[in-house]
Short mmCIF file of C-alpha atoms in Angstrom, two decimals:
data_model
loop_
_atom_site.label_atom_id
_atom_site.label_comp_id
_atom_site.label_asym_id
_atom_site.label_seq_id
_atom_site.Cartn_x
_atom_site.Cartn_y
_atom_site.Cartn_z
CA UNK A 1 0.30 0.11 -0.03
CA UNK A 2 3.01 2.17 0.50
CA UNK A 3 3.34 2.51 -3.07
CA UNK A 4 0.29 3.69 -3.76
CA UNK A 5 -0.87 7.26 -4.87
CA UNK A 6 -1.83 9.09 -1.53
CA UNK A 7 -4.82 11.97 -2.15
CA UNK A 8 -5.16 13.98 1.08
CA UNK A 9 -7.53 16.72 1.69
CA UNK A 10 -6.48 20.33 1.63
CA UNK A 11 -7.68 22.52 4.04
CA UNK A 12 -6.58 26.05 5.38
CA UNK A 13 -3.44 25.85 3.12
CA UNK A 14 -2.16 22.60 4.15
CA UNK A 15 -2.58 18.85 3.04
CA UNK A 16 -4.29 16.57 6.14
CA UNK A 17 -5.12 13.29 6.34
CA UNK A 18 -8.65 11.92 6.76
CA UNK A 19 -9.74 8.49 9.24
CA UNK A 20 -10.77 6.81 6.45
CA UNK A 21 -9.50 6.31 2.47
CA UNK A 22 -11.37 4.81 -0.91
CA UNK A 23 -9.40 2.75 -3.65
CA UNK A 24 -8.97 4.67 -6.70
CA UNK A 25 -9.14 2.67 -9.74
CA UNK A 26 -7.14 3.06 -12.97
CA UNK A 27 -9.43 2.49 -15.45
CA UNK A 28 -7.77 1.35 -18.36
CA UNK A 29 -5.70 -2.07 -16.21
CA UNK A 30 -8.88 -2.21 -13.24
CA UNK A 31 -5.99 -2.05 -10.78
CA UNK A 32 -5.93 0.02 -7.46
CA UNK A 33 -3.34 2.98 -7.83
CA UNK A 34 -4.47 5.54 -5.27
CA UNK A 35 -5.70 6.08 -1.90
CA UNK A 36 -8.21 8.90 -2.03
CA UNK A 37 -9.22 10.83 1.85
CA UNK A 38 -13.15 9.65 2.44
CA UNK A 39 -14.18 13.02 4.86
CA UNK A 40 -16.28 13.20 7.08
CA UNK A 41 -18.65 15.78 7.92
CA UNK A 42 -15.99 17.03 10.54
CA UNK A 43 -13.49 17.64 8.01
CA UNK A 44 -16.05 19.22 5.48
CA UNK A 45 -16.49 21.69 8.91
CA UNK A 46 -12.98 22.41 9.01
CA UNK A 47 -13.11 23.21 5.14
CA UNK A 48 -15.83 25.43 5.66
CA UNK A 49 -14.17 27.37 8.73
CA UNK A 50 -11.28 27.68 7.37
CA UNK A 51 -13.01 29.44 4.01
CA UNK A 52 -15.34 31.71 6.36
CA UNK A 53 -12.42 33.00 8.08
CA UNK A 54 -10.37 33.56 4.61
CA UNK A 55 -13.62 35.40 3.16
CA UNK A 56 -13.06 39.22 4.97
CA UNK A 57 -9.38 39.40 4.06
CA UNK A 58 -9.86 37.79 0.28
CA UNK A 59 -13.35 39.49 -0.62
CA UNK A 60 -11.43 42.98 0.52
CA UNK A 61 -8.42 42.03 -1.71
CA UNK A 62 -8.04 44.38 -4.71
CA UNK A 63 -9.60 42.91 -7.75
CA UNK A 64 -6.31 43.30 -9.64
CA UNK A 65 -4.79 41.36 -7.03
CA UNK A 66 -6.88 38.24 -7.03
CA UNK A 67 -6.08 38.59 -11.04
CA UNK A 68 -2.55 38.28 -10.42
CA UNK A 69 -2.84 35.18 -8.48
CA UNK A 70 -5.54 34.09 -11.10
CA UNK A 71 -2.91 34.46 -13.74
CA UNK A 72 0.00 32.73 -11.89
CA UNK A 73 -2.26 29.75 -11.05
CA UNK A 74 -2.99 29.31 -15.03
CA UNK A 75 0.90 29.85 -15.48
CA UNK A 76 2.13 27.44 -13.22
CA UNK A 77 -0.58 24.69 -14.83
CA UNK A 78 0.31 25.71 -17.94
CA UNK A 79 4.13 24.58 -17.50
CA UNK A 80 3.42 21.67 -15.67
CA UNK A 81 0.64 20.57 -18.94
CA UNK A 82 2.43 17.11 -19.52
CA UNK A 83 2.39 16.02 -15.67
CA UNK A 84 -1.53 17.11 -15.33
CA UNK A 85 -2.18 15.40 -18.24
CA UNK A 86 -0.63 11.96 -17.09
CA UNK A 87 -2.44 12.44 -13.84
CA UNK A 88 -5.79 13.04 -15.40
CA UNK A 89 -5.33 10.03 -18.14
CA UNK A 90 -4.76 7.62 -15.14
CA UNK A 91 -7.44 9.16 -13.06
CA UNK A 92 -10.42 9.07 -15.69
CA UNK A 93 -9.21 6.72 -18.85
CA UNK A 94 -9.30 9.00 -20.88
CA UNK A 95 -6.36 9.40 -23.74
CA UNK A 96 -3.44 11.29 -22.75
CA UNK A 97 -3.28 13.11 -25.86
CA UNK A 98 -7.13 14.50 -25.49
CA UNK A 99 -6.00 15.23 -21.85
CA UNK A 100 -3.01 17.37 -23.04
CA UNK A 101 -5.00 19.32 -26.45
CA UNK A 102 -8.05 19.87 -24.81
CA UNK A 103 -8.61 19.46 -20.96
CA UNK A 104 -5.67 20.90 -19.26
CA UNK A 105 -5.76 23.98 -21.64
CA UNK A 106 -9.14 23.94 -21.36
CA UNK A 107 -8.09 24.50 -17.50
CA UNK A 108 -5.83 26.95 -18.09
CA UNK A 109 -7.77 29.41 -20.38
CA UNK A 110 -10.70 29.62 -17.78
CA UNK A 111 -8.38 30.91 -15.05
CA UNK A 112 -6.89 33.31 -17.67
CA UNK A 113 -10.60 34.39 -18.67
CA UNK A 114 -11.82 34.80 -15.35
CA UNK A 115 -8.83 36.64 -13.96
CA UNK A 116 -9.71 39.44 -16.95
CA UNK A 117 -13.32 39.11 -17.02
CA UNK A 118 -13.25 40.66 -13.09
CA UNK A 119 -11.22 43.59 -14.20
CA UNK A 120 -14.37 44.89 -16.04
CA UNK A 121 -17.35 43.64 -14.32
CA UNK A 122 -18.92 46.87 -13.61
CA UNK A 123 -21.48 48.05 -11.22
CA UNK A 124 -24.47 50.27 -12.21
CA UNK A 125 -25.24 53.83 -11.15
CA UNK A 126 -27.66 56.51 -11.97
CA UNK A 127 -26.14 59.56 -10.49
CA UNK A 128 -29.13 61.95 -10.26
CA UNK A 129 -32.92 61.39 -9.41
CA UNK A 130 -36.08 63.38 -8.83
CA UNK A 131 -35.70 62.51 -5.01
CA UNK A 132 -32.35 64.20 -4.82
CA UNK A 133 -30.20 61.15 -4.41
CA UNK A 134 -28.08 58.96 -5.89
CA UNK A 135 -28.86 55.56 -6.58
CA UNK A 136 -26.18 52.34 -7.40
CA UNK A 137 -26.10 49.24 -7.72
CA UNK A 138 -23.11 46.96 -6.52
CA UNK A 139 -22.39 43.62 -6.57
CA UNK A 140 -20.75 41.43 -3.51
CA UNK A 141 -19.37 38.31 -3.16
CA UNK A 142 -21.60 35.74 -1.80
CA UNK A 143 -19.38 33.90 0.64
CA UNK A 144 -17.91 30.50 1.13
CA UNK A 145 -19.11 28.35 -2.34
CA UNK A 146 -19.55 24.81 -2.22
CA UNK A 147 -18.64 23.34 -5.52
CA UNK A 148 -19.09 20.02 -6.29
CA UNK A 149 -17.60 18.95 -9.72
CA UNK A 150 -17.59 15.17 -11.71
CA UNK A 151 -15.06 12.77 -12.84
CA UNK A 152 -15.66 12.87 -16.31
CA UNK A 153 -13.48 16.48 -17.31
CA UNK A 154 -11.65 16.81 -13.52
CA UNK A 155 -9.72 19.89 -13.93
CA UNK A 156 -11.75 21.09 -17.01
CA UNK A 157 -15.46 21.57 -15.15
CA UNK A 158 -13.80 22.19 -11.73
CA UNK A 159 -11.73 25.48 -12.83
CA UNK A 160 -15.14 27.03 -14.54
CA UNK A 161 -16.22 27.21 -11.15
CA UNK A 162 -12.90 27.89 -9.28
CA UNK A 163 -12.20 30.76 -11.58
CA UNK A 164 -15.41 32.91 -11.37
CA UNK A 165 -15.74 32.09 -7.82
CA UNK A 166 -12.13 33.16 -6.61
CA UNK A 167 -12.61 36.35 -9.24
CA UNK A 168 -15.53 37.60 -7.92
CA UNK A 169 -13.68 37.39 -4.15
CA UNK A 170 -15.74 33.98 -2.72
CA UNK A 171 -13.78 31.23 -1.12
CA UNK A 172 -14.13 28.01 -2.12
CA UNK A 173 -14.35 24.64 -0.23
CA UNK A 174 -14.70 22.47 -3.32
CA UNK A 175 -15.61 18.09 -3.68
CA UNK A 176 -14.13 17.08 -7.00
CA UNK A 177 -15.57 13.40 -7.74
CA UNK A 178 -14.04 10.43 -5.35
CA UNK A 179 -13.31 8.75 -8.38
CA UNK A 180 -11.15 11.33 -10.17
CA UNK A 181 -9.43 13.44 -7.24
CA UNK A 182 -5.72 12.72 -7.91
CA UNK A 183 -5.39 16.13 -10.68
CA UNK A 184 -7.51 18.10 -8.14
CA UNK A 185 -4.12 17.45 -5.36
CA UNK A 186 -1.82 18.56 -8.13
CA UNK A 187 -4.17 21.81 -8.74
CA UNK A 188 -4.02 22.15 -4.61
CA UNK A 189 -0.24 22.19 -4.85
CA UNK A 190 -0.20 25.01 -7.83
CA UNK A 191 -2.42 27.56 -5.61
CA UNK A 192 0.24 26.91 -2.54
CA UNK A 193 3.10 27.60 -5.42
CA UNK A 194 0.97 30.59 -6.43
CA UNK A 195 0.71 32.17 -3.45
CA UNK A 196 -3.00 32.35 -3.06
CA UNK A 197 -3.41 32.97 0.54
CA UNK A 198 -4.50 29.94 3.23
CA UNK A 199 -8.05 28.92 3.10
CA UNK A 200 -9.15 30.46 0.16
CA UNK A 201 -9.24 27.33 -1.96
CA UNK A 202 -10.11 23.86 0.35
CA UNK A 203 -10.92 21.06 -1.28
CA UNK A 204 -12.14 17.60 0.55
CA UNK A 205 -12.30 14.25 -1.00
CA UNK A 206 -14.44 11.53 -0.72
CA UNK A 207 -18.08 10.32 -1.03
CA UNK A 208 -20.90 12.36 -2.00
CA UNK A 209 -23.33 10.69 0.16
CA UNK A 210 -20.77 11.89 3.30
CA UNK A 211 -18.74 14.91 2.50
CA UNK A 212 -20.85 16.11 -0.44
CA UNK A 213 -23.88 16.15 2.08
CA UNK A 214 -22.36 17.62 4.59
CA UNK A 215 -20.80 20.45 2.14
CA UNK A 216 -24.41 20.86 0.98
CA UNK A 217 -26.06 21.14 4.03
CA UNK A 218 -23.67 23.31 5.84
CA UNK A 219 -25.43 26.30 7.12
CA UNK A 220 -22.14 28.87 6.53
CA UNK A 221 -22.53 27.79 2.85
CA UNK A 222 -24.67 29.81 1.11
CA UNK A 223 -23.72 29.04 -2.63
CA UNK A 224 -23.48 25.36 -3.90
CA UNK A 225 -22.72 24.76 -7.68
CA UNK A 226 -23.21 21.35 -8.46
CA UNK A 227 -22.33 19.24 -11.60
CA UNK A 228 -23.09 15.79 -12.28
CA UNK A 229 -26.36 13.48 -12.41
CA UNK A 230 -29.65 14.44 -12.82
CA UNK A 231 -30.68 11.93 -9.51
CA UNK A 232 -27.99 13.65 -7.37
CA UNK A 233 -29.29 17.28 -8.40
CA UNK A 234 -32.66 15.70 -7.29
CA UNK A 235 -31.35 15.34 -3.74
CA UNK A 236 -29.45 18.26 -3.53
CA UNK A 237 -32.75 20.29 -4.47
CA UNK A 238 -34.60 18.76 -1.63
CA UNK A 239 -31.98 19.78 1.03
CA UNK A 240 -31.28 23.26 -0.22
CA UNK A 241 -34.88 24.14 -0.37
CA UNK A 242 -34.99 24.54 3.48
CA UNK A 243 -31.94 26.87 3.33
CA UNK A 244 -32.56 29.06 1.08
CA UNK A 245 -29.27 29.35 -0.57
CA UNK A 246 -28.11 29.91 -4.13
CA UNK A 247 -27.50 26.78 -6.50
CA UNK A 248 -26.83 25.99 -9.86
CA UNK A 249 -27.08 22.62 -11.29
CA UNK A 250 -25.53 21.36 -14.39
CA UNK A 251 -27.03 18.16 -15.40
CA UNK A 252 -26.79 15.28 -17.85
CA UNK A 253 -28.57 15.59 -21.48
CA UNK A 254 -29.70 12.99 -24.18
CA UNK A 255 -28.51 15.46 -26.87
CA UNK A 256 -29.56 15.53 -30.45
CA UNK A 257 -28.08 16.08 -33.76
CA UNK A 258 -30.69 17.05 -36.46
CA UNK A 259 -29.24 16.80 -40.08
CA UNK A 260 -31.02 17.92 -43.25
CA UNK A 261 -30.61 17.28 -46.27
CA UNK A 262 -28.87 20.11 -47.60
CA UNK A 263 -26.18 20.09 -44.75
CA UNK A 264 -22.24 19.96 -45.37
CA UNK A 265 -22.49 16.20 -45.64
CA UNK A 266 -18.56 15.77 -44.81
CA UNK A 267 -18.42 18.47 -42.29
CA UNK A 268 -21.55 17.08 -40.65
CA UNK A 269 -20.15 13.66 -40.83
CA UNK A 270 -16.56 14.53 -39.18
CA UNK A 271 -18.32 16.46 -36.40
CA UNK A 272 -21.04 13.83 -35.20
CA UNK A 273 -18.16 11.18 -35.12
CA UNK A 274 -16.45 13.40 -32.80
CA UNK A 275 -19.28 14.41 -30.95
CA UNK A 276 -20.51 10.69 -29.85
CA UNK A 277 -17.69 9.40 -29.13
CA UNK A 278 -14.89 11.95 -27.76
CA UNK A 279 -13.69 11.17 -24.27
CA UNK A 280 -15.54 7.75 -24.32
CA UNK A 281 -18.77 9.83 -24.85
CA UNK A 282 -18.28 10.58 -21.63
CA UNK A 283 -19.20 14.31 -21.83
CA UNK A 284 -22.44 15.95 -20.73
CA UNK A 285 -22.56 17.69 -24.13
CA UNK A 286 -22.27 14.44 -26.53
CA UNK A 287 -24.49 13.56 -29.16
CA UNK A 288 -26.83 10.59 -28.40
CA UNK A 289 -29.32 10.73 -30.88
CA UNK A 290 -29.12 11.61 -34.64
CA UNK A 291 -31.93 12.11 -36.63
CA UNK A 292 -31.13 12.24 -40.38
CA UNK A 293 -33.97 13.37 -42.90
CA UNK A 294 -34.75 10.64 -45.21
CA UNK A 295 -33.20 10.76 -48.23
CA UNK A 296 -29.92 11.23 -46.74
CA UNK A 297 -30.22 8.62 -44.20
CA UNK A 298 -29.14 5.28 -45.74
CA UNK A 299 -25.75 7.23 -46.96
CA UNK A 300 -25.41 8.97 -43.27
CA UNK A 301 -25.72 5.96 -41.52
CA UNK A 302 -23.59 4.09 -44.17
CA UNK A 303 -20.78 6.39 -43.84
CA UNK A 304 -20.95 7.14 -39.98
CA UNK A 305 -21.01 3.37 -39.06
CA UNK A 306 -17.71 2.89 -41.20
CA UNK A 307 -15.83 5.86 -39.60
CA UNK A 308 -17.03 4.31 -35.93
CA UNK A 309 -15.81 1.08 -36.89
CA UNK A 310 -12.14 2.56 -37.57
CA UNK A 311 -12.08 4.28 -33.96
CA UNK A 312 -9.04 2.80 -32.05
CA UNK A 313 -9.77 1.83 -28.71
CA UNK A 314 -7.17 0.99 -26.31
CA UNK A 315 -4.51 2.34 -23.74
CA UNK A 316 -4.95 5.85 -23.00
CA UNK A 317 -1.27 6.51 -23.15
CA UNK A 318 -1.14 5.75 -26.93
CA UNK A 319 -0.91 8.25 -29.44
CA UNK A 320 -3.39 6.01 -31.78
CA UNK A 321 -6.38 5.34 -29.33
CA UNK A 322 -9.58 7.96 -30.17
CA UNK A 323 -11.58 5.75 -26.94
CA UNK A 324 -9.72 5.17 -23.90
CA UNK A 325 -11.61 3.42 -20.96
CA UNK A 326 -14.49 4.23 -19.62
CA UNK A 327 -14.77 5.55 -15.64
CA UNK A 328 -15.45 2.16 -13.96
CA UNK A 329 -16.41 -1.65 -14.11
CA UNK A 330 -19.70 -0.68 -12.67
CA UNK A 331 -20.21 1.95 -15.50
CA UNK A 332 -19.41 0.24 -18.23
CA UNK A 333 -21.95 -2.91 -17.00
CA UNK A 334 -24.74 0.13 -17.44
CA UNK A 335 -23.60 1.12 -20.77
CA UNK A 336 -23.63 -2.11 -22.05
CA UNK A 337 -27.17 -3.25 -20.42
CA UNK A 338 -28.65 -0.26 -22.67
CA UNK A 339 -26.94 -2.13 -25.91
CA UNK A 340 -27.99 -5.49 -24.71
CA UNK A 341 -31.64 -4.31 -24.19
CA UNK A 342 -31.88 -2.37 -27.28
CA UNK A 343 -30.86 -5.55 -29.03
CA UNK A 344 -33.07 -7.63 -27.13
CA UNK A 345 -36.05 -5.27 -28.33
CA UNK A 346 -35.16 -5.46 -31.89
CA UNK A 347 -32.88 -3.00 -32.65
CA UNK A 348 -29.35 -3.45 -35.03
CA UNK A 349 -26.37 -2.61 -33.38
CA UNK A 350 -24.42 -2.28 -36.36
CA UNK A 351 -21.00 -1.88 -34.99
CA UNK A 352 -19.45 -1.70 -31.33
CA UNK A 353 -19.88 -3.83 -28.57
CA UNK A 354 -21.22 -7.34 -29.75
CA UNK A 355 -20.14 -6.81 -33.28
CA UNK A 356 -16.04 -6.00 -33.34
CA UNK A 357 -14.45 -7.30 -30.78
CA UNK A 358 -11.33 -5.37 -28.55
CA UNK A 359 -7.71 -5.86 -29.19
CA UNK A 360 -6.20 -4.81 -26.32
CA UNK A 361 -2.58 -4.88 -24.86
CA UNK A 362 -1.66 -6.85 -21.87
CA UNK A 363 -1.74 -3.92 -19.22
CA UNK A 364 -5.30 -3.23 -20.33
CA UNK A 365 -7.14 -6.72 -20.46
CA UNK A 366 -8.86 -6.01 -17.30
CA UNK A 367 -9.57 -2.50 -17.83
CA UNK A 368 -13.04 -1.04 -18.48
CA UNK A 369 -13.45 -0.44 -22.05
CA UNK A 370 -16.65 -0.27 -24.22
CA UNK A 371 -16.36 0.15 -28.19
CA UNK A 372 -18.24 2.82 -30.00
CA UNK A 373 -21.37 1.14 -30.68
CA UNK A 374 -23.79 2.59 -33.47
CA UNK A 375 -27.87 1.52 -32.85
CA UNK A 376 -30.32 1.89 -35.81
CA UNK A 377 -33.96 0.25 -36.07
CA UNK A 378 -34.95 1.70 -32.59
CA UNK A 379 -38.10 2.84 -31.17
CA UNK A 380 -37.84 6.50 -29.97
CA UNK A 381 -39.47 5.38 -26.31
CA UNK A 382 -36.72 2.78 -25.94
CA UNK A 383 -34.33 3.32 -23.13
CA UNK A 384 -31.27 3.92 -25.12
CA UNK A 385 -33.35 6.64 -27.20
CA UNK A 386 -34.73 8.46 -23.73
CA UNK A 387 -32.36 8.25 -21.08
CA UNK A 388 -28.64 9.32 -20.56
CA UNK A 389 -26.24 6.52 -21.07
CA UNK A 390 -23.17 8.86 -21.00
CA UNK A 391 -20.95 6.48 -22.67
CA UNK A 392 -19.79 5.69 -26.17
CA UNK A 393 -23.45 4.57 -27.73
CA UNK A 394 -25.51 6.57 -30.65
CA UNK A 395 -28.63 5.77 -32.05
CA UNK A 396 -29.46 6.82 -35.61
CA UNK A 397 -33.10 7.27 -36.87
CA UNK A 398 -34.45 8.88 -39.92
CA UNK A 399 -37.17 11.65 -40.10
CA UNK A 400 -39.26 13.54 -42.41
CA UNK A 401 -39.96 17.00 -41.99
CA UNK A 402 -39.24 19.60 -39.44
CA UNK A 403 -42.65 19.41 -37.15
CA UNK A 404 -41.80 15.84 -36.97
CA UNK A 405 -38.32 16.49 -35.53
CA UNK A 406 -38.82 18.91 -33.47
CA UNK A 407 -41.61 17.07 -31.42
CA UNK A 408 -39.32 14.01 -31.38
CA UNK A 409 -36.21 15.94 -30.35
CA UNK A 410 -38.02 17.85 -27.43
CA UNK A 411 -40.11 14.62 -26.56
CA UNK A 412 -37.38 13.58 -23.65
CA UNK A 413 -37.07 15.21 -20.24
CA UNK A 414 -33.44 16.45 -20.95
CA UNK A 415 -32.72 19.83 -22.20
CA UNK A 416 -28.94 20.69 -22.36
CA UNK A 417 -28.03 20.99 -26.21
CA UNK A 418 -28.10 19.83 -29.47
CA UNK A 419 -26.66 20.66 -33.03
CA UNK A 420 -28.39 21.40 -36.01
CA UNK A 421 -27.16 20.68 -39.30
CA UNK A 422 -28.62 23.04 -42.79
CA UNK A 423 -27.16 25.68 -45.16
CA UNK A 424 -31.08 26.78 -45.21
CA UNK A 425 -30.90 29.89 -43.20
CA UNK A 426 -34.50 30.62 -42.68
CA UNK A 427 -34.44 27.08 -41.16
CA UNK A 428 -31.70 27.61 -38.87
CA UNK A 429 -33.28 30.65 -37.67
CA UNK A 430 -36.85 29.13 -37.42
CA UNK A 431 -35.94 26.03 -35.80
CA UNK A 432 -33.22 26.85 -33.65
CA UNK A 433 -35.03 29.02 -30.97
CA UNK A 434 -37.83 25.84 -31.20
CA UNK A 435 -35.06 23.28 -29.80
CA UNK A 436 -35.95 22.91 -26.25
CA UNK A 437 -32.22 23.42 -24.76
CA UNK A 438 -29.54 25.30 -23.51
CA UNK A 439 -27.34 25.07 -26.48
CA UNK A 440 -27.92 24.76 -30.00
CA UNK A 441 -25.01 24.58 -31.74
CA UNK A 442 -25.63 25.46 -36.00
CA UNK A 443 -23.37 23.47 -38.36
CA UNK A 444 -20.87 23.01 -35.48
CA UNK A 445 -20.70 21.44 -31.80
CA UNK A 446 -18.84 22.51 -28.98
CA UNK A 447 -18.05 26.19 -29.74
CA UNK A 448 -17.60 27.88 -26.77
CA UNK A 449 -17.60 31.71 -25.72
CA UNK A 450 -16.94 32.26 -21.45
CA UNK A 451 -19.30 35.17 -22.29
CA UNK A 452 -22.22 33.65 -22.63
CA UNK A 453 -23.81 31.64 -19.60
CA UNK A 454 -23.83 27.92 -19.78
CA UNK A 455 -26.67 25.67 -18.56
CA UNK A 456 -29.37 23.65 -19.87
CA UNK A 457 -33.31 23.40 -19.12
CA UNK A 458 -35.86 21.31 -18.20
CA UNK A 459 -33.76 18.19 -16.14
CA UNK A 460 -30.71 19.14 -17.46
CA UNK A 461 -29.88 21.79 -14.98
CA UNK A 462 -31.08 24.94 -12.79
CA UNK A 463 -29.43 28.43 -13.59
CA UNK A 464 -26.31 29.28 -15.52
CA UNK A 465 -22.83 29.46 -14.89
CA UNK A 466 -20.11 31.94 -16.10
CA UNK A 467 -20.76 34.35 -18.45
CA UNK A 468 -20.84 38.15 -18.43
CA UNK A 469 -24.08 38.52 -17.24
CA UNK A 470 -24.26 35.64 -14.58
CA UNK A 471 -24.57 36.25 -10.68
CA UNK A 472 -24.12 33.04 -9.57
CA UNK A 473 -20.66 33.97 -7.23
CA UNK A 474 -22.37 37.40 -6.26
CA UNK A 475 -25.37 38.37 -3.93
CA UNK A 476 -28.18 39.52 -5.68
CA UNK A 477 -27.60 42.76 -7.08
CA UNK A 478 -27.94 44.95 -4.21
CA UNK A 479 -29.82 48.17 -4.59
CA UNK A 480 -27.95 51.33 -2.49
CA UNK A 481 -30.24 54.64 -2.53
CA UNK A 482 -28.23 57.82 -1.07
CA UNK A 483 -30.91 61.02 -0.63
CA UNK A 484 -28.82 64.04 -0.35
#
């Protein structure tokens, strides 16, 4: 056990142990490689008290100084990019090249963006009124922010919460997923090296039912930002409602691509392959339902299946690997269960699990791998078409016209994102507002501008994070009137 990597809590600027540790598995080998603190309510309370003590000083720190520290954090992460990428790959099973190219650079970008955003965020004022008074609006930091982040994009999504929380003057208690905590330990060391004052960021690791619940319910944490599953979010809603906390919930999706006959076929094909299977399909924004207009359906399906068959699944350390391992054995079994359920109901499994074999190196023989799988001939009411699978599984179905496909796309309980593929400008403007999701990409996917707030509709979430008009990490704007 002594040679296992240890993930300790980070409280009040210091790493500290807990009474209990959890096994952390390398998804690509199935072996335990790390021990992770399983924090108790007492550990969480220590972290909250540290953040509470640090809040008066940090919130009063000039925004220019906060900005410099965030920029220093970004620079240090960038200088250790390869180390962070290797850690993320071992933690989550994703290909190293993907973490190197996307996850860690995006983490750096998030810190830099919010470091500069804070310099230009302005209050509003009206200098004179009929009552001979000045009225103005000020934005104040909320206090201790509880940030709960998921396992699929560990640093990318954690930094999307940390950046604005810190830039706005809040202090933080963060709880990353217990399944992918190791890279967050590296981030804590960066905070120390960057000169972030003690207690401004605290990290507690462990299970949601213990550490997460203690953080959500803590009376000194007025704000909760959660990214994760819909079932957990329902529990959080019930927990925070009596406490009148601010909260943001960024949840799951059952995202659709709607492809018309007049699309740019080659661009559409390449993008939808990526949007379906990148990061093993373990991205909340991934496409899992593809609706293709009937005249193009056979052509698209044939080309899509051919490309999916050729995607390399294997060791995340290999530059040739497109899909690495999924997060756990339990998650692999869940994904396979949806595929087998579709098969038993009469759907066609055109490639992937059960159709193609896996050729894995010896190191990965016991890892958690699923080949990119394409399902056709499936009913809209089938579980694989209505429930979030969160894996490399995509259903491809035909449609006739706009009204029909809009009804089918909007029929699920989720509303996170969609992509629309057409060269008809009128159709773009006509259809995009009618798709019941938080983000519609037209002729593209995952093109993100952090000036715009992000979030979903329906069971995909509550509230918006990021963006120039986001007020999550401020109190509700406070109006002040001074009469002369």
